[in-house]
Short mmCIF file of C-alpha atoms in Angstrom, two decimals:
data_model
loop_
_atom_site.label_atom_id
_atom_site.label_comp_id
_atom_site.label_asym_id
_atom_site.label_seq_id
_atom_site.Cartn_x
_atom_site.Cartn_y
_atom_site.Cartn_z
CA UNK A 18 0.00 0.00 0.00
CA UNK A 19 1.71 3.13 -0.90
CA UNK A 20 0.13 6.54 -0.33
CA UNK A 21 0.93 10.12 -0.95
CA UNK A 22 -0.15 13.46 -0.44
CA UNK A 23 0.87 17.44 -1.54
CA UNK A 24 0.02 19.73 1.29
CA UNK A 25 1.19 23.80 1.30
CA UNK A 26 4.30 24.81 3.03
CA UNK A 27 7.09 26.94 3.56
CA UNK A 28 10.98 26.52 4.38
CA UNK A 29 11.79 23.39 6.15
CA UNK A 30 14.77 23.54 8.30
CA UNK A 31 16.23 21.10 10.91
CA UNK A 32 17.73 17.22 10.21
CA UNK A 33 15.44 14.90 12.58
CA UNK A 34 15.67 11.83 11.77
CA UNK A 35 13.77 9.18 14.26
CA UNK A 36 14.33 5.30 14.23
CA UNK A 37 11.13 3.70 16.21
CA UNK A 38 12.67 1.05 18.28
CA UNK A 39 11.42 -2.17 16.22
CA UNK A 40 11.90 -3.05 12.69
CA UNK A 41 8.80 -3.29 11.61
CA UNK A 42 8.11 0.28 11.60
CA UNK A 43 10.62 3.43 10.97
CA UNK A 44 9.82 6.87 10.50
CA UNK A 45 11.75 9.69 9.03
CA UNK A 46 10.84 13.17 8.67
CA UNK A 47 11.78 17.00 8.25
CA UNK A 48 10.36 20.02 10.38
CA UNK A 49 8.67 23.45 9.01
CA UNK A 50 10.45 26.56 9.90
CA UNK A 51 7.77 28.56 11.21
CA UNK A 52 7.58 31.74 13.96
CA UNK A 53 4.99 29.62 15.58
CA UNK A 54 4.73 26.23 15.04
CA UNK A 55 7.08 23.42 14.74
CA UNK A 56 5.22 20.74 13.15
CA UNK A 57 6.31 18.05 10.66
CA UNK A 58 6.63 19.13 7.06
CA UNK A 59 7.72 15.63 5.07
CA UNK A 60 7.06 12.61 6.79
CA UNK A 61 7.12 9.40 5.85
CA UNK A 62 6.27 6.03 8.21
CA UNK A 63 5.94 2.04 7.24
CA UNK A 64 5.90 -0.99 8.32
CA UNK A 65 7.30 -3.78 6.73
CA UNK A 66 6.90 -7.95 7.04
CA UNK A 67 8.91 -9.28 4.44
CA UNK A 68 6.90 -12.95 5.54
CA UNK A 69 3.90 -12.39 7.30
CA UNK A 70 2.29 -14.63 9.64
CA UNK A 71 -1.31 -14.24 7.24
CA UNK A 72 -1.33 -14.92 4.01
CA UNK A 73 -4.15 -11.87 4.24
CA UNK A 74 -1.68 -9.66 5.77
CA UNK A 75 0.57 -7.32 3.88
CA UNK A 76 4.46 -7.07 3.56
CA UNK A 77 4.57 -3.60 3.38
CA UNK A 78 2.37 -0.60 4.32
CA UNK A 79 4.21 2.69 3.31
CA UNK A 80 2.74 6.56 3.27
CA UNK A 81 4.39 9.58 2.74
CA UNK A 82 3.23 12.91 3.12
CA UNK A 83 5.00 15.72 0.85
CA UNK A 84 4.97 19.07 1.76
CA UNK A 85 5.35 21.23 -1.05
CA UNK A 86 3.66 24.70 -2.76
CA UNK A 87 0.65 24.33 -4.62
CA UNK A 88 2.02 25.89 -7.43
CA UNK A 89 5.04 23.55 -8.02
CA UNK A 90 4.05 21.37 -10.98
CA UNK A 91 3.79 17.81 -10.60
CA UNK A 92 2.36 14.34 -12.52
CA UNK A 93 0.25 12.44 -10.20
CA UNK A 94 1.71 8.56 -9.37
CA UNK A 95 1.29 6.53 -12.20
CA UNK A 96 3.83 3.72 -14.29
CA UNK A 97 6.03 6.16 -16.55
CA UNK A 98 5.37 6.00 -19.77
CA UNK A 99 9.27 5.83 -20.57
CA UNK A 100 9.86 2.89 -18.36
CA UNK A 101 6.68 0.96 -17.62
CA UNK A 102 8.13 -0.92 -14.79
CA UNK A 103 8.29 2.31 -12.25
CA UNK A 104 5.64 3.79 -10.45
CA UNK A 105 5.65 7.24 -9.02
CA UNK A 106 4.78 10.81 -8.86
CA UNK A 107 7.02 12.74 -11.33
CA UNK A 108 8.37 16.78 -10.70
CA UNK A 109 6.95 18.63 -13.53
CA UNK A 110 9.61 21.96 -12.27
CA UNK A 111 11.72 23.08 -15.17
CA UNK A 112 15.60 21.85 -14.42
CA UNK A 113 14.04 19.56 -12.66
CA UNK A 114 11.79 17.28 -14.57
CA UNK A 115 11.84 13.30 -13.96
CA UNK A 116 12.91 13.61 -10.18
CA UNK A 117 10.34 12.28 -7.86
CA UNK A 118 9.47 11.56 -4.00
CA UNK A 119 8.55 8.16 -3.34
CA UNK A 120 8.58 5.74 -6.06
CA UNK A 121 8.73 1.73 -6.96
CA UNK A 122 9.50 -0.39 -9.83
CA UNK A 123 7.90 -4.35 -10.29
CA UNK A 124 11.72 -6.07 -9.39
CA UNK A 125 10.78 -4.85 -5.62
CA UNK A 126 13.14 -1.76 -5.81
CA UNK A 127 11.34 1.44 -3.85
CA UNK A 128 12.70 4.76 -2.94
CA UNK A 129 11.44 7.75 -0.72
CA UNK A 130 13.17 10.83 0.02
CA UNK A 131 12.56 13.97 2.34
CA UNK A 132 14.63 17.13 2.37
CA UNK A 133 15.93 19.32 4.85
CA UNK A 134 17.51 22.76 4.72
CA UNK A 135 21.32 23.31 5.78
CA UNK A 136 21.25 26.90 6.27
CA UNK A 137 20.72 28.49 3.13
CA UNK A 138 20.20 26.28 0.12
CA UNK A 139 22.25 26.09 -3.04
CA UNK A 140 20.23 27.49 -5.46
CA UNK A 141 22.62 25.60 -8.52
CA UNK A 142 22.56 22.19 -6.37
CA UNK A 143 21.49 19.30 -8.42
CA UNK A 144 17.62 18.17 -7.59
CA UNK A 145 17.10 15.90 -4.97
CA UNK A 146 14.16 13.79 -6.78
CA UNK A 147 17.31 12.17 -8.99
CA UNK A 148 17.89 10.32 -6.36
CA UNK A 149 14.68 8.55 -6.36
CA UNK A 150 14.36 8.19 -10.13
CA UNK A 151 17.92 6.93 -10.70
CA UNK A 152 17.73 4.29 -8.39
CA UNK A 153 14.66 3.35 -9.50
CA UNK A 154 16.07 2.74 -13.32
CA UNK A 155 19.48 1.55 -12.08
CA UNK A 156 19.45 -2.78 -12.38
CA UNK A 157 23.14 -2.69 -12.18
CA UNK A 158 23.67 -1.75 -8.24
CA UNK A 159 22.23 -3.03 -4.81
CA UNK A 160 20.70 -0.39 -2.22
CA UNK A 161 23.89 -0.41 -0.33
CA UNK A 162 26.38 0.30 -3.45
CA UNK A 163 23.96 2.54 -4.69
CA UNK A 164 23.41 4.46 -1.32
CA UNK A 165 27.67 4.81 -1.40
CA UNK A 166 27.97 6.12 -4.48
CA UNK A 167 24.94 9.20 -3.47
CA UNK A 168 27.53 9.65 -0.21
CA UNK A 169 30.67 10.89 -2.24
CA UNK A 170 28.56 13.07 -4.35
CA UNK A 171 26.33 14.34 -1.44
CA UNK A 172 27.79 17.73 -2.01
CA UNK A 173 25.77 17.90 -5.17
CA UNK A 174 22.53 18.35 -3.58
CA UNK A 175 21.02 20.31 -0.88
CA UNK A 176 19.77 18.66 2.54
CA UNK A 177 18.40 15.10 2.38
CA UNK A 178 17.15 11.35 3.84
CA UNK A 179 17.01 8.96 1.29
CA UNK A 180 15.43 5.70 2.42
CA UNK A 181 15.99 2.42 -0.13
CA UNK A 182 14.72 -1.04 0.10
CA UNK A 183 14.87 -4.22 -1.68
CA UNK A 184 12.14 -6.57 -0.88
CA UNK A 185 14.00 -9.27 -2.61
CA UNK A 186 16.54 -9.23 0.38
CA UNK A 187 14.52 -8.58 3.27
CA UNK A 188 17.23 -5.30 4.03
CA UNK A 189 16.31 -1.26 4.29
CA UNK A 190 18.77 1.31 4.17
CA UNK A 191 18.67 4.73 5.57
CA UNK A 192 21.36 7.17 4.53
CA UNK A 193 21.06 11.12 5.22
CA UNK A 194 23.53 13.47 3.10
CA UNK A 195 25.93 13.68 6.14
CA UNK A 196 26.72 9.82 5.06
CA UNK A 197 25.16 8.89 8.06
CA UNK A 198 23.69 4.90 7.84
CA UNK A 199 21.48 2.76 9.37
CA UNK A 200 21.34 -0.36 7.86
CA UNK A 201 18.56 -3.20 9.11
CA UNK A 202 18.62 -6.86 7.71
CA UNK A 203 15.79 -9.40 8.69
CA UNK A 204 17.03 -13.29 8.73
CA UNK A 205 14.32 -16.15 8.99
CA UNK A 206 15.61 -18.22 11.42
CA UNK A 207 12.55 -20.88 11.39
CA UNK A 208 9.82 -21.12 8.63
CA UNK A 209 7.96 -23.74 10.89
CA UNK A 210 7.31 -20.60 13.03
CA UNK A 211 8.12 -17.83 11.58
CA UNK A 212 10.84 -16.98 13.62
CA UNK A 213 13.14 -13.79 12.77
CA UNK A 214 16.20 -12.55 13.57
CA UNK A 215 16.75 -8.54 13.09
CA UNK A 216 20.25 -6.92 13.01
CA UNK A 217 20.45 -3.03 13.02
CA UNK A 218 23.83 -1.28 12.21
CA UNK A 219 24.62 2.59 12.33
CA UNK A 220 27.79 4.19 10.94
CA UNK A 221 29.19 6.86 8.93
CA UNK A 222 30.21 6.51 5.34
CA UNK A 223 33.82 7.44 4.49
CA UNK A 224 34.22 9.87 1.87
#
C-alpha cells in the first residue's frame, strides 16, 4: 500500500531523523520553519513484514506525506510512460523534470526521500528527486552500493534522507547526506514458526 499526499508549506529547516525502536516500523521526517509552530513538514512512516504470519496480511504498508507549494508542478503517481516498470509521482519543475518523491519499480526496488535545509540552500545544487528516479532505473547496483555512491557526491545536492529497500533481500537502508547509515537486515531463522532474527547497524560513510 503506498500513499501520498501534496500539502502547502514553507521553508523546512532542521535534520530529525527518528528510528522507532522495532523493525517493523521506521519513521523519518523534516520540520517546518515557522515563527509559531514546529510541526512536521515531510514525513514518511511504514511498516514492513517481508513474511507475514497471514497470508491476508501485507508485507509492506508505506505513506508519505509531501509538503510542497501548490504551485510547483507535478504528474500524479502513475507507471512512466518511458519505463513501464516504475511507479511514481514525477516533478513537472523546469531543471528539474523526472525527479520524484517516493517511487517503486515491479523487481521490488522502492525509494522515498525527504529534504531538509542546511542553512541556506544552493540554489545551482542538483535536484534531490534524482535520487529517487535513478535508483529506481538503475538494475546494475544493490541499495547499499547505490546508497555509497549518493555519499561521495552528497555535495551535489542540498539537505536530504534517502530511504531504499529491496524486498528481494529482506534489508532497508537509511542514509542522510551527512553519510550517516542505518542499515537493518531481517534473517528467517525458522519457517515452521516464523521466527526472525533482526540486526540493526549505524555508521558513517567514508568519503
Amino acid at each position: 500500500m503506498l500513499a501520498n499526499r501534496m500539502n502547502r508549506s514553507s521553508a523546512a529547516s532542521g535534520i530529525p531523523l527518528s528510528t522507532c525502536p522495532s523493525f517493523e516500523s521506521y519513521c523519518s521526517q523534516c520540520e517546518r520553519a515557522s515563527p509559531t509552530t514546529n510541526t512536521p513538514m515531510c514525513i514518511i512512516f511504514f511498516k514492513f513484514d517481508p513474511r507475514p504470519a497471514s497470508k491476508n496480511a501485507y508485507r509492506l504498508i508505506l505513506a508519505a506525506n509531501r509538503d510542497e507549494f501548490y504551485n510547483r508542478p507535478t504528474k500524479a503517481a502513475d507507471f512512466w510512460v518511458s519505463n513501464s516498470e516504475i511507479l511514481s509521482g514525477l516533478d513537472l519543475e523546469e531543471g528539474k523534470e523526472g525527479g520524484s518523491w517516493l517511487g517503486i519499480n515491479k523487481r521490488g526496488k522502492l525509494a522515498a526521500l525527504t529534504n531538509y535545509l542546511e542553512g541556506r540552500p544552493n540554489p545551482d545544487a542538483q535536484g534531490r528527486g534524482f535520487l529517487v528516479s535513478n535508483f529506481l532505473t538503475d538494475q546494475s547496483q544493490d541499495s547499499y552500493s547505490y546508497l555509497k555512491r549518493v555519499s561521495s557526491e552528497r555535495h551535489l545536492y542540498n539537505g536530504f534522507n534517502l530511504l531504499t529497500a529491496e524486498f528481494k533481500t529482506n534489508t532497508i537502508i537509511l542514509i542522510d547526506s551527512s553519510g550517516n547509515v542505518t542499515f537493518t537486515e531481517r534473517t528467517m531463522l525458522n519457517c515452521d514458526i516464523s521466527q526472525w532474527s533482526t540486526s540493526s547497524f549505524q555508521f558513517k560513510l567514508k568519503d
